[in-house]
mmCIF file of C-alpha atoms in Angstrom:
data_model
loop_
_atom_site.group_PDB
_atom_site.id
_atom_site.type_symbol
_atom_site.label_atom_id
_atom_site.label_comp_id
_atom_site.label_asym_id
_atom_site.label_seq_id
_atom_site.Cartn_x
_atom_site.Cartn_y
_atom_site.Cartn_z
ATOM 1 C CA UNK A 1 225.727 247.374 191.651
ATOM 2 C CA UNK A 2 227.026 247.003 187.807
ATOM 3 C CA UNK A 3 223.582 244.564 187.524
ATOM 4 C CA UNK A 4 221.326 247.345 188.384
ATOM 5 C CA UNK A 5 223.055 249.685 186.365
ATOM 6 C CA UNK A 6 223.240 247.330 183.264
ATOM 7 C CA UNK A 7 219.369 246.672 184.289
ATOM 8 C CA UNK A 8 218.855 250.549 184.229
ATOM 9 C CA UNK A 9 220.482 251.221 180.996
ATOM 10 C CA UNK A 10 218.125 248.531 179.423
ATOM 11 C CA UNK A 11 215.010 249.636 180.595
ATOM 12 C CA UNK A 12 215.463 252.923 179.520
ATOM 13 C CA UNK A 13 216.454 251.900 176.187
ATOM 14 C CA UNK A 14 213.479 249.549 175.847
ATOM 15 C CA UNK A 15 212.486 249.065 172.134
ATOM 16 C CA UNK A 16 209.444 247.583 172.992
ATOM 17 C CA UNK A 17 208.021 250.185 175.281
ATOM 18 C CA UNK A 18 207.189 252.673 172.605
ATOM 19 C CA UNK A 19 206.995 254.173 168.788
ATOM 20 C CA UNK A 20 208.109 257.349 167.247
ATOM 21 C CA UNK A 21 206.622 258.979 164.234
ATOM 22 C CA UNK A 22 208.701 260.758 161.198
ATOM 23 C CA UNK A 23 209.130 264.174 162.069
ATOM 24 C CA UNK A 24 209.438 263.978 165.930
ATOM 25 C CA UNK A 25 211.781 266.144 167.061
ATOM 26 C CA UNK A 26 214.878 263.975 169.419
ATOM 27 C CA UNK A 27 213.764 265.656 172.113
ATOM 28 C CA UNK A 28 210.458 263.863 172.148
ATOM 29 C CA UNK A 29 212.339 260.761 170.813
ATOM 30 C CA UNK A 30 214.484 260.968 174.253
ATOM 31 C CA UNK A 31 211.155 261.569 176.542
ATOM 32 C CA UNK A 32 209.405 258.731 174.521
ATOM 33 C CA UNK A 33 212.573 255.812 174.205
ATOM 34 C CA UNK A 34 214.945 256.966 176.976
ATOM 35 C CA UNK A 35 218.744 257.233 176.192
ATOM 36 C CA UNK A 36 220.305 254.953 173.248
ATOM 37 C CA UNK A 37 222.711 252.270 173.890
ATOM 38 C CA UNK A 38 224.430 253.691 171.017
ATOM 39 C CA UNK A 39 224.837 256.349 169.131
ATOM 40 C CA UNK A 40 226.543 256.265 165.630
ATOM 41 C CA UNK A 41 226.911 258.922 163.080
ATOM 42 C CA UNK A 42 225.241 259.120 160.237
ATOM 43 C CA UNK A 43 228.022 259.485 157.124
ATOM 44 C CA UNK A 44 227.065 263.572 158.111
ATOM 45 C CA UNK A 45 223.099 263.358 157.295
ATOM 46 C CA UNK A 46 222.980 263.623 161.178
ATOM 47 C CA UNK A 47 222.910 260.417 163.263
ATOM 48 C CA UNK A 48 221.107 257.407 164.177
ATOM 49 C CA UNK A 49 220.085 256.526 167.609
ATOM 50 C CA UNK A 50 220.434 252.675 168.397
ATOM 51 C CA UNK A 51 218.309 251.078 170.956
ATOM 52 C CA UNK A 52 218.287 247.390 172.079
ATOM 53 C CA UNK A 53 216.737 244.541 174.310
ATOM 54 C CA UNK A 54 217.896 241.367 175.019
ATOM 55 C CA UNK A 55 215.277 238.922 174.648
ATOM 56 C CA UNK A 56 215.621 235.429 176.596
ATOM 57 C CA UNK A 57 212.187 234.055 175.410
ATOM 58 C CA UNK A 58 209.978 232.974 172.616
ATOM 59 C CA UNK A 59 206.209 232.406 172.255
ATOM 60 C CA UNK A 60 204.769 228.781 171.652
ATOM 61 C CA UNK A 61 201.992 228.534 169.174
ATOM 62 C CA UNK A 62 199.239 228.905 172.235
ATOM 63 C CA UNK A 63 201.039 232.408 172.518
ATOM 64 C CA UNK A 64 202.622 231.306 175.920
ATOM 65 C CA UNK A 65 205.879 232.421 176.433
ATOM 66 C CA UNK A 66 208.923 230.047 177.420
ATOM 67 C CA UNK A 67 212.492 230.643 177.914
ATOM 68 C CA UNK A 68 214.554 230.364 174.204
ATOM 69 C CA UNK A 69 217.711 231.079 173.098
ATOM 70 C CA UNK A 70 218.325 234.894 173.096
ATOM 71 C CA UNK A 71 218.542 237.444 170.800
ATOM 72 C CA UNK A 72 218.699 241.388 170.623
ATOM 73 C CA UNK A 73 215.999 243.386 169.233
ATOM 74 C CA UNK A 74 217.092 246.509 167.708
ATOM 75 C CA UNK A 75 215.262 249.921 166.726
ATOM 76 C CA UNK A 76 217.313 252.210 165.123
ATOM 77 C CA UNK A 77 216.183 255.700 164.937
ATOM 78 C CA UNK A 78 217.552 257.749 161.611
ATOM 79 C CA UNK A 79 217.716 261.371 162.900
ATOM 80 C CA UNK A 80 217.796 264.401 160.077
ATOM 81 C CA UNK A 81 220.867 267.080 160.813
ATOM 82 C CA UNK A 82 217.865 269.364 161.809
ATOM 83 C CA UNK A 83 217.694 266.711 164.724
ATOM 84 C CA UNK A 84 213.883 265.066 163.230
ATOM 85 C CA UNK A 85 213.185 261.803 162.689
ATOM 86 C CA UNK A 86 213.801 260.575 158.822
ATOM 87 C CA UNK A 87 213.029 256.751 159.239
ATOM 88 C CA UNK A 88 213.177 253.926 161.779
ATOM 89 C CA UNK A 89 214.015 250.320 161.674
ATOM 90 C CA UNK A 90 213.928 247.347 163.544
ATOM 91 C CA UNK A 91 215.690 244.206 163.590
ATOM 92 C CA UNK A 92 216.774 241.217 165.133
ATOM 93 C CA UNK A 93 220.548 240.054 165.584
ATOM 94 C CA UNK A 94 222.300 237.442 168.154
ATOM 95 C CA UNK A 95 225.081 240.276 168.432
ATOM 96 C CA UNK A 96 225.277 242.704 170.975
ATOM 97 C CA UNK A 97 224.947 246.950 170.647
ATOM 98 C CA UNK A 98 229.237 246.869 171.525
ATOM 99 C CA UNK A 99 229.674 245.235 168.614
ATOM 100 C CA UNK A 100 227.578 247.516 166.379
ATOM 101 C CA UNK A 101 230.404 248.509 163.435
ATOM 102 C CA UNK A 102 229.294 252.028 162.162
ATOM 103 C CA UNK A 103 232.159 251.356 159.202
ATOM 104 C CA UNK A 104 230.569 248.212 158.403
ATOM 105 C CA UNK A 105 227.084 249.372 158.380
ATOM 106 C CA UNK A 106 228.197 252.205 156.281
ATOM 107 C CA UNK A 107 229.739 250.012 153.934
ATOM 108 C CA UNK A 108 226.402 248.078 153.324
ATOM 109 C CA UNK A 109 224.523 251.130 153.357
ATOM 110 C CA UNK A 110 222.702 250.843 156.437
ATOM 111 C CA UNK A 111 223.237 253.892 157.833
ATOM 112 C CA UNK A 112 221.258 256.088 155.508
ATOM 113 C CA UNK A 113 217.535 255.661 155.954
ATOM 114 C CA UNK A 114 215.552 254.611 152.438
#
């Protein structure tokens, strides 16, 4: 049971799956991207929506895919206090979205979308 569940959560946070413009409202951001893994406050310029995969594979030159080390592709989504999107960003870490530190990514600025 907690497999299909962790399996659900996943694919309805896919980051691959889809894009969202600036100036979406989070409405449309849910119907497009599903439910965040995470959501983290945004030092009060609204709050950022954190979505992540867990990627087992890697592509070979040929553009075959094999199975790699993994990773976690992250797309964070920078909502406005008006609840629009101000920016997104994507990025890969070997950490997973528990261990996401809003204090530490506030601290490096990270939190508020450039």
């Amino acid at each position: 049971m907690s497999a299909f569940l962790a399996l659900f959560i996943f694919s309805c946070a896919s980051t691959s799956s889809a894009t969202v413009a600036v100036g979406e409202s989070k409405t449309k951001v849910l119907k497009t991207l599903g439910n965040p893994v995470r959501t983290l406050d945004n030092n009060q310029n609204g709050e950022i929506l954190v979505y992540a995969d867990q990627i087992f594979d890697r592509e070979n030159s040929d553009g075959s895919k094999i199975a790699g080390p993994n990773y976690w592709r992250y797309n964070y989504v920078y909502l406005s206090k008006e609840g629009k999107v101000t920016s997104t960003r994507q990025e890969k870490q070997n950490y997973p979205p528990q261990a996401i530190d809003s204090q530490k990514m506030q601290g490096m600025n990270l939190l508020t979308a450039k």
